């Protein structure tokens, strides 16, 4: 039986690659004990991981900004080859290369039947919804590894139709597990459509994915705001306008200089709870992006909020922020009749259609987010570089399967 290695959180600012057991077709103890399910999982499959990505949500944990314990395995952006399937797996077969939605979903509960796979009721005793390798998400082993177990495989896995084509486009297809659907969800729920003017807060990978998704949806102008020059340059590299939030001045004035008016049709918060105020040396202001997007969105607009907000933040700037209670100007949003969409992206609503866009060369998400391949052993350095603002989406290649 092959070995298995996984990236593990070792305390604020530190991760390591550790040896763990090869996965079994079994559910985690937390799920079994908390929900009264059977441990044996004949509905599951084991995947040899082709690619697995470092996500900004992982980075929140590694910074010590969640309640993740030391020893938490990491990784929820997974693409892999099926090497073993349980007896109850009917439609996915050994050898298939598949995208794995980061949402773990049973496919049988009320939420799954309504298409709300981000809040499945049967995969996490703590709250609706689960994910691989994430705090409070059911105890599922992370996918920044060599092998991983995927439950309810027929429902969760998205097989690619052609192996050779999949490997050829793997740097785009690896983004289907989370970042591309999440960015698309942000833009789509913000109401982006043909001719829209759009503001995306944050030029990290999710913000860049949201910006590219807005282009795919037909936006006329996409403006991306950030404080890191390299990330703003990356946004410009595929046709976005940018605003440098290190500069003083009102965001609405910066928007007006680009589109001729101080408002946009749609806005996306791709930053989340570690938001910082504007200007040189600005400190953390966790509600600032939410208030910004309400301020610069026209009356009647929708706001997509794929940026992560948490219920427990040990590093929060005050007691309210530490429990996710923020100073949001909800009265402003109410007065402007804004609509808000929050929460995990239900990946399965989008991943098949976005796969088709990639395979037909209608979307170039790897280029937009600057996909950068590193071996699994270099994951600690990847986390450090990402934390320092690298304008890259790090893709881990555990088995050397990514073509040169």
Short mmCIF file of C-alpha atoms in Angstrom, two decimals:
data_model
loop_
_atom_site.label_atom_id
_atom_site.label_comp_id
_atom_site.label_asym_id
_atom_site.label_seq_id
_atom_site.Cartn_x
_atom_site.Cartn_y
_atom_site.Cartn_z
CA UNK A 1 0.00 0.00 0.00
CA UNK A 2 1.44 3.43 -0.92
CA UNK A 3 2.33 5.99 1.69
CA UNK A 4 0.49 9.23 2.20
CA UNK A 5 1.62 12.71 3.14
CA UNK A 6 -0.53 15.72 4.01
CA UNK A 7 0.00 19.38 4.88
CA UNK A 8 -0.64 20.03 8.59
CA UNK A 9 -1.17 23.24 10.57
CA UNK A 10 1.44 23.51 13.32
CA UNK A 11 0.49 26.84 14.90
CA UNK A 12 0.31 30.46 13.68
CA UNK A 13 2.49 30.93 10.61
CA UNK A 14 3.68 27.31 10.46
CA UNK A 15 2.75 24.28 8.38
CA UNK A 16 4.59 21.04 7.71
CA UNK A 17 4.21 18.00 5.47
CA UNK A 18 3.53 14.94 7.62
CA UNK A 19 3.08 11.22 6.99
CA UNK A 20 -0.41 9.89 7.73
CA UNK A 21 -2.31 6.67 7.07
CA UNK A 22 -3.46 5.81 3.59
CA UNK A 23 -7.20 6.60 3.43
CA UNK A 24 -9.88 3.99 4.03
CA UNK A 25 -13.45 3.82 2.75
CA UNK A 26 -14.69 5.05 6.12
CA UNK A 27 -16.35 8.19 7.46
CA UNK A 28 -14.58 10.37 10.06
CA UNK A 29 -15.26 9.57 13.70
CA UNK A 30 -16.73 13.06 14.29
CA UNK A 31 -19.38 12.45 11.64
CA UNK A 32 -20.12 8.87 12.70
CA UNK A 33 -20.52 9.70 16.39
CA UNK A 34 -22.20 13.08 15.92
CA UNK A 35 -24.78 12.05 13.32
CA UNK A 36 -25.20 8.35 14.08
CA UNK A 37 -24.04 7.24 10.62
CA UNK A 38 -22.31 3.99 9.75
CA UNK A 39 -18.53 4.17 9.65
CA UNK A 40 -18.12 1.93 6.62
CA UNK A 41 -18.50 3.99 3.41
CA UNK A 42 -19.12 1.79 0.35
CA UNK A 43 -20.40 4.98 -1.36
CA UNK A 44 -16.89 6.50 -1.22
CA UNK A 45 -13.85 6.56 -3.49
CA UNK A 46 -10.13 7.04 -2.90
CA UNK A 47 -8.34 9.47 -5.18
CA UNK A 48 -4.69 9.80 -6.09
CA UNK A 49 -4.34 13.55 -6.09
CA UNK A 50 -3.32 15.11 -9.40
CA UNK A 51 -3.44 18.72 -8.20
CA UNK A 52 -4.45 20.45 -4.97
CA UNK A 53 -4.35 24.19 -4.38
CA UNK A 54 -3.54 26.56 -1.54
CA UNK A 55 -6.59 28.70 -0.78
CA UNK A 56 -6.98 32.00 1.02
CA UNK A 57 -9.32 30.24 3.43
CA UNK A 58 -6.45 27.93 4.36
CA UNK A 59 -4.30 31.00 4.90
CA UNK A 60 -6.77 32.39 7.46
CA UNK A 61 -6.24 29.22 9.50
CA UNK A 62 -2.47 29.28 9.11
CA UNK A 63 -2.35 32.90 10.28
CA UNK A 64 -4.04 31.78 13.49
CA UNK A 65 -7.20 33.70 12.67
CA UNK A 66 -9.58 30.80 13.28
CA UNK A 67 -10.07 28.26 16.06
CA UNK A 68 -8.24 25.55 14.08
CA UNK A 69 -6.25 23.27 16.42
CA UNK A 70 -2.62 22.37 15.95
CA UNK A 71 -2.62 19.18 13.90
CA UNK A 72 -5.47 20.27 11.61
CA UNK A 73 -4.91 18.76 8.16
CA UNK A 74 -5.30 21.24 5.32
CA UNK A 75 -6.59 21.41 1.78
CA UNK A 76 -10.01 21.46 0.15
CA UNK A 77 -9.23 22.26 -3.51
CA UNK A 78 -8.78 18.78 -4.96
CA UNK A 79 -8.51 17.21 -8.40
CA UNK A 80 -7.63 13.53 -8.52
CA UNK A 81 -7.65 10.15 -10.23
CA UNK A 82 -9.94 7.45 -8.84
CA UNK A 83 -7.82 4.52 -7.66
CA UNK A 84 -10.44 2.70 -5.57
CA UNK A 85 -14.23 2.85 -5.50
CA UNK A 86 -16.60 1.34 -2.95
CA UNK A 87 -19.11 -1.34 -3.86
CA UNK A 88 -21.99 1.16 -3.94
CA UNK A 89 -20.25 3.53 -6.38
CA UNK A 90 -22.07 2.93 -9.65
CA UNK A 91 -21.06 5.59 -12.14
CA UNK A 92 -17.52 6.72 -11.31
CA UNK A 93 -14.81 4.23 -12.25
CA UNK A 94 -11.16 3.59 -11.53
CA UNK A 95 -8.96 5.76 -13.75
CA UNK A 96 -11.40 8.67 -14.01
CA UNK A 97 -9.82 12.07 -13.38
CA UNK A 98 -12.30 14.14 -11.42
CA UNK A 99 -12.83 17.52 -9.84
CA UNK A 100 -13.85 17.38 -6.19
CA UNK A 101 -16.14 20.17 -4.97
CA UNK A 102 -14.81 21.53 -1.71
CA UNK A 103 -18.33 21.23 -0.28
CA UNK A 104 -18.84 17.71 1.04
CA UNK A 105 -22.46 16.77 0.42
CA UNK A 106 -24.53 13.63 0.90
CA UNK A 107 -26.82 14.19 -2.10
CA UNK A 108 -29.78 12.92 -0.06
CA UNK A 109 -30.84 15.58 2.45
CA UNK A 110 -33.26 18.46 1.95
CA UNK A 111 -30.48 20.98 1.31
CA UNK A 112 -28.77 18.79 -1.29
CA UNK A 113 -32.09 18.18 -3.02
CA UNK A 114 -32.56 21.95 -3.21
CA UNK A 115 -29.08 22.35 -4.74
CA UNK A 116 -27.66 23.95 -1.58
CA UNK A 117 -24.71 21.60 -1.29
CA UNK A 118 -22.71 24.08 0.80
CA UNK A 119 -25.06 23.46 3.73
CA UNK A 120 -25.61 19.69 3.57
CA UNK A 121 -27.23 18.39 6.77
CA UNK A 122 -25.58 14.95 6.92
CA UNK A 123 -21.84 15.60 6.81
CA UNK A 124 -21.02 17.73 9.86
CA UNK A 125 -22.46 17.49 13.38
CA UNK A 126 -21.36 21.03 14.29
CA UNK A 127 -23.31 22.97 11.66
CA UNK A 128 -24.74 22.60 8.15
CA UNK A 129 -22.01 22.14 5.56
CA UNK A 130 -18.61 20.47 5.52
CA UNK A 131 -15.28 20.70 3.72
CA UNK A 132 -12.04 18.74 3.52
CA UNK A 133 -9.28 19.84 5.88
CA UNK A 134 -11.05 22.76 7.51
CA UNK A 135 -11.80 23.80 11.08
CA UNK A 136 -15.28 22.95 12.40
CA UNK A 137 -16.16 21.24 9.13
CA UNK A 138 -16.70 17.68 10.29
CA UNK A 139 -13.23 16.24 10.82
CA UNK A 140 -12.64 15.33 7.16
CA UNK A 141 -8.98 14.77 6.26
CA UNK A 142 -7.46 17.49 4.10
CA UNK A 143 -6.65 17.18 0.44
CA UNK A 144 -3.23 18.86 0.30
CA UNK A 145 -2.00 15.32 0.27
CA UNK A 146 -1.06 12.41 -1.94
CA UNK A 147 -4.36 10.53 -1.50
CA UNK A 148 -7.78 11.44 -0.13
CA UNK A 149 -11.12 9.76 0.51
CA UNK A 150 -14.22 11.32 -1.10
CA UNK A 151 -17.61 10.21 0.30
CA UNK A 152 -20.82 9.89 -1.73
CA UNK A 153 -18.59 9.70 -4.79
CA UNK A 154 -21.28 9.40 -7.45
CA UNK A 155 -22.79 12.65 -6.23
CA UNK A 156 -19.67 14.63 -5.36
CA UNK A 157 -17.23 13.80 -8.14
CA UNK A 158 -17.21 15.54 -11.53
CA UNK A 159 -15.37 13.23 -13.98
CA UNK A 160 -13.64 14.90 -16.91
CA UNK A 161 -14.74 13.44 -20.25
CA UNK A 162 -11.26 12.88 -21.73
CA UNK A 163 -8.14 12.04 -19.72
CA UNK A 164 -5.58 13.46 -22.17
CA UNK A 165 -7.52 16.71 -22.62
CA UNK A 166 -7.95 16.95 -18.84
CA UNK A 167 -4.22 16.72 -18.22
CA UNK A 168 -3.58 19.23 -20.99
CA UNK A 169 -5.96 21.73 -19.31
CA UNK A 170 -5.27 20.68 -15.73
CA UNK A 171 -4.16 24.11 -14.50
CA UNK A 172 -7.54 25.50 -15.49
CA UNK A 173 -9.54 22.47 -14.41
CA UNK A 174 -7.95 22.39 -10.96
CA UNK A 175 -9.71 25.69 -10.25
CA UNK A 176 -13.13 23.99 -10.51
CA UNK A 177 -12.92 22.56 -7.00
CA UNK A 178 -13.42 25.97 -5.42
CA UNK A 179 -11.92 29.19 -6.71
CA UNK A 180 -13.55 29.47 -10.14
CA UNK A 181 -17.07 28.49 -9.00
CA UNK A 182 -16.64 30.67 -5.89
CA UNK A 183 -15.57 33.69 -7.93
CA UNK A 184 -18.34 33.01 -10.44
CA UNK A 185 -20.87 32.67 -7.60
CA UNK A 186 -19.78 36.06 -6.29
CA UNK A 187 -20.22 37.70 -9.69
CA UNK A 188 -23.42 35.84 -10.59
CA UNK A 189 -25.16 36.56 -7.29
CA UNK A 190 -24.11 40.22 -7.66
CA UNK A 191 -26.23 40.26 -10.81
CA UNK A 192 -23.40 40.74 -13.30
CA UNK A 193 -24.71 40.53 -16.83
CA UNK A 194 -24.13 41.91 -20.33
CA UNK A 195 -22.79 45.46 -20.09
CA UNK A 196 -22.54 45.62 -16.28
CA UNK A 197 -20.01 47.80 -14.53
CA UNK A 198 -18.49 45.79 -11.69
CA UNK A 199 -16.29 46.45 -8.66
CA UNK A 200 -14.39 43.53 -7.10
CA UNK A 201 -12.83 44.16 -3.70
CA UNK A 202 -9.62 42.15 -3.39
CA UNK A 203 -7.10 40.96 -5.99
CA UNK A 204 -6.24 37.71 -4.30
CA UNK A 205 -7.06 34.52 -6.20
CA UNK A 206 -10.81 34.61 -5.43
CA UNK A 207 -11.04 38.26 -6.40
CA UNK A 208 -9.21 37.59 -9.66
CA UNK A 209 -11.51 34.62 -10.30
CA UNK A 210 -14.54 36.83 -9.64
CA UNK A 211 -13.15 39.44 -12.02
CA UNK A 212 -12.61 36.87 -14.79
CA UNK A 213 -16.07 35.42 -14.10
CA UNK A 214 -17.55 38.90 -14.50
CA UNK A 215 -15.87 39.13 -17.90
CA UNK A 216 -17.28 35.72 -18.85
CA UNK A 217 -20.74 36.97 -17.80
CA UNK A 218 -20.40 39.95 -20.15
CA UNK A 219 -19.39 42.88 -17.94
CA UNK A 220 -18.36 46.00 -19.82
CA UNK A 221 -15.93 47.21 -17.14
CA UNK A 222 -14.44 45.25 -14.23
CA UNK A 223 -12.61 47.28 -11.57
CA UNK A 224 -10.47 45.49 -8.98
CA UNK A 225 -9.33 47.17 -5.76
CA UNK A 226 -6.35 46.06 -3.66
CA UNK A 227 -3.30 47.35 -1.79
CA UNK A 228 -0.65 45.07 -3.29
CA UNK A 229 0.85 46.41 -6.56
CA UNK A 230 1.75 42.96 -7.91
CA UNK A 231 -1.81 41.75 -7.49
CA UNK A 232 -3.19 44.86 -9.17
CA UNK A 233 -0.81 44.25 -12.07
CA UNK A 234 -2.10 40.69 -12.32
CA UNK A 235 -5.66 42.04 -12.57
CA UNK A 236 -4.62 44.41 -15.34
CA UNK A 237 -2.91 41.57 -17.20
CA UNK A 238 -6.28 40.19 -18.30
CA UNK A 239 -8.08 43.44 -18.95
CA UNK A 240 -9.33 44.73 -15.60
CA UNK A 241 -9.22 48.33 -14.43
CA UNK A 242 -7.71 48.78 -10.96
CA UNK A 243 -7.76 51.10 -7.95
CA UNK A 244 -4.85 51.22 -5.52
CA UNK A 245 -6.39 51.35 -2.06
CA UNK A 246 -3.14 52.53 -0.50
CA UNK A 247 -4.00 55.94 -1.92
CA UNK A 248 -6.02 58.42 0.09
CA UNK A 249 -9.37 59.60 -1.17
CA UNK A 250 -12.88 58.24 -1.51
CA UNK A 251 -13.40 54.99 -3.36
CA UNK A 252 -16.42 56.49 -5.10
CA UNK A 253 -14.17 59.19 -6.60
CA UNK A 254 -11.77 56.53 -7.89
CA UNK A 255 -14.70 54.65 -9.41
CA UNK A 256 -15.96 57.85 -11.06
CA UNK A 257 -12.62 58.45 -12.74
CA UNK A 258 -12.98 55.08 -14.49
CA UNK A 259 -16.68 54.76 -15.37
CA UNK A 260 -17.80 58.40 -15.27
CA UNK A 261 -20.04 58.04 -12.22
CA UNK A 262 -19.37 57.17 -8.56
CA UNK A 263 -21.34 53.92 -8.60
CA UNK A 264 -21.27 50.52 -10.27
CA UNK A 265 -24.02 48.09 -11.21
CA UNK A 266 -22.65 45.18 -9.16
CA UNK A 267 -20.02 44.59 -6.49
CA UNK A 268 -18.21 41.60 -5.02
CA UNK A 269 -16.52 41.31 -1.62
CA UNK A 270 -13.64 38.87 -2.17
CA UNK A 271 -11.74 39.97 0.94
CA UNK A 272 -13.68 38.85 4.00
CA UNK A 273 -13.06 39.40 7.67
CA UNK A 274 -9.36 40.37 7.55
CA UNK A 275 -10.17 43.55 5.63
CA UNK A 276 -8.05 46.67 6.10
CA UNK A 277 -8.96 50.32 5.81
CA UNK A 278 -7.84 52.56 2.93
CA UNK A 279 -4.64 54.56 2.79
CA UNK A 280 -1.01 54.01 3.69
CA UNK A 281 -0.58 52.18 6.99
CA UNK A 282 -4.31 51.58 7.48
CA UNK A 283 -5.14 49.05 10.15
CA UNK A 284 -7.59 46.18 10.12
CA UNK A 285 -11.25 47.22 9.83
CA UNK A 286 -13.25 44.02 9.36
CA UNK A 287 -16.44 45.70 8.09
CA UNK A 288 -14.79 48.15 5.73
CA UNK A 289 -15.25 46.18 2.51
CA UNK A 290 -18.90 45.42 3.21
CA UNK A 291 -19.50 49.12 3.82
CA UNK A 292 -17.50 50.06 0.72
CA UNK A 293 -19.46 47.83 -1.61
CA UNK A 294 -22.75 49.22 -0.32
CA UNK A 295 -21.47 52.77 -0.76
CA UNK A 296 -20.38 52.37 -4.38
CA UNK A 297 -23.20 50.10 -5.60
CA UNK A 298 -26.22 51.74 -7.22
CA UNK A 299 -29.66 51.56 -5.64
CA UNK A 300 -31.26 48.18 -6.25
CA UNK A 301 -27.93 46.44 -6.81
CA UNK A 302 -26.97 43.00 -5.59
CA UNK A 303 -23.80 42.28 -3.62
CA UNK A 304 -21.95 38.99 -3.90
CA UNK A 305 -19.98 38.11 -0.77
CA UNK A 306 -17.72 35.08 -1.35
CA UNK A 307 -15.15 36.56 1.04
CA UNK A 308 -14.94 34.50 4.23
CA UNK A 309 -16.50 35.66 7.50
CA UNK A 310 -16.16 33.56 10.64
CA UNK A 311 -17.88 33.08 13.99
CA UNK A 312 -14.60 32.66 15.87
CA UNK A 313 -11.50 34.83 15.28
CA UNK A 314 -8.92 34.80 18.10
CA UNK A 315 -7.01 37.60 16.38
CA UNK A 316 -9.99 39.91 15.93
CA UNK A 317 -9.42 43.60 16.56
CA UNK A 318 -11.99 43.72 19.39
CA UNK A 319 -14.40 41.49 21.31
CA UNK A 320 -17.12 41.91 18.69
CA UNK A 321 -14.84 40.99 15.79
CA UNK A 322 -13.70 37.90 17.68
CA UNK A 323 -17.22 36.47 17.41
CA UNK A 324 -17.92 37.76 13.91
CA UNK A 325 -20.03 40.74 15.02
CA UNK A 326 -19.04 43.62 12.74
CA UNK A 327 -19.97 47.28 12.33
CA UNK A 328 -21.86 46.86 9.06
CA UNK A 329 -23.96 49.83 7.89
CA UNK A 330 -27.03 47.71 7.24
CA UNK A 331 -29.16 50.85 7.20
CA UNK A 332 -27.31 51.99 4.09
CA UNK A 333 -27.95 48.67 2.39
CA UNK A 334 -31.60 48.78 3.41
CA UNK A 335 -32.03 52.35 2.16
CA UNK A 336 -30.55 51.39 -1.23
CA UNK A 337 -32.62 48.16 -1.47
CA UNK A 338 -29.49 46.04 -1.81
CA UNK A 339 -29.58 42.26 -1.98
CA UNK A 340 -26.83 40.23 -0.28
CA UNK A 341 -25.65 36.67 -0.96
CA UNK A 342 -23.26 35.12 1.56
CA UNK A 343 -21.96 31.69 2.52
CA UNK A 344 -20.15 28.82 0.87
CA UNK A 345 -20.47 28.63 -2.88
CA UNK A 346 -22.58 25.58 -3.86
CA UNK A 347 -19.91 24.34 -6.26
CA UNK A 348 -22.07 21.74 -7.99
CA UNK A 349 -24.39 24.46 -9.30
CA UNK A 350 -21.57 25.75 -11.49
CA UNK A 351 -18.69 23.31 -11.91
CA UNK A 352 -19.95 21.30 -14.88
CA UNK A 353 -20.83 24.40 -16.90
CA UNK A 354 -17.53 26.08 -16.05
CA UNK A 355 -15.73 22.86 -17.03
CA UNK A 356 -17.36 23.15 -20.44
CA UNK A 357 -16.19 26.77 -20.71
CA UNK A 358 -12.62 25.69 -19.95
CA UNK A 359 -12.61 22.73 -22.31
CA UNK A 360 -13.96 24.89 -25.14
CA UNK A 361 -11.34 27.60 -24.46
CA UNK A 362 -13.95 30.17 -23.45
CA UNK A 363 -12.39 30.70 -20.00
CA UNK A 364 -8.71 31.07 -19.07
CA UNK A 365 -8.91 30.99 -15.30
CA UNK A 366 -5.35 29.66 -14.78
CA UNK A 367 -3.95 32.69 -16.60
CA UNK A 368 -6.20 35.08 -14.67
CA UNK A 369 -5.04 33.84 -11.26
CA UNK A 370 -1.43 33.13 -12.33
CA UNK A 371 -1.45 29.40 -11.53
CA UNK A 372 2.00 28.41 -10.27
CA UNK A 373 2.94 24.74 -9.79
CA UNK A 374 5.06 23.58 -6.85
CA UNK A 375 5.69 20.12 -5.36
CA UNK A 376 3.84 19.05 -2.21
CA UNK A 377 7.11 19.26 -0.27
CA UNK A 378 7.27 23.00 -1.01
CA UNK A 379 3.87 23.72 0.53
CA UNK A 380 5.37 25.48 3.61
CA UNK A 381 7.21 27.92 1.34
CA UNK A 382 4.08 28.36 -0.76
CA UNK A 383 2.13 29.37 2.33
CA UNK A 384 4.81 31.90 3.28
CA UNK A 385 4.91 33.43 -0.19
CA UNK A 386 1.11 33.60 -0.36
CA UNK A 387 0.99 35.27 3.05
CA UNK A 388 3.43 37.91 1.80
CA UNK A 389 1.06 38.83 -1.03
CA UNK A 390 2.43 36.85 -3.97
CA UNK A 391 0.29 37.43 -7.05
CA UNK A 392 0.05 33.68 -7.64
CA UNK A 393 -2.32 30.78 -7.13
CA UNK A 394 -0.15 27.96 -5.81
CA UNK A 395 -0.99 24.53 -7.24
CA UNK A 396 0.56 21.54 -5.47
CA UNK A 397 1.60 18.61 -7.68
CA UNK A 398 2.07 15.65 -5.32
CA UNK A 399 2.86 12.99 -7.94
CA UNK A 400 4.50 15.00 -10.71
CA UNK A 401 1.49 14.55 -12.99
CA UNK A 402 1.19 18.15 -14.21
CA UNK A 403 2.66 18.37 -17.74
CA UNK A 404 5.74 20.57 -18.07
#
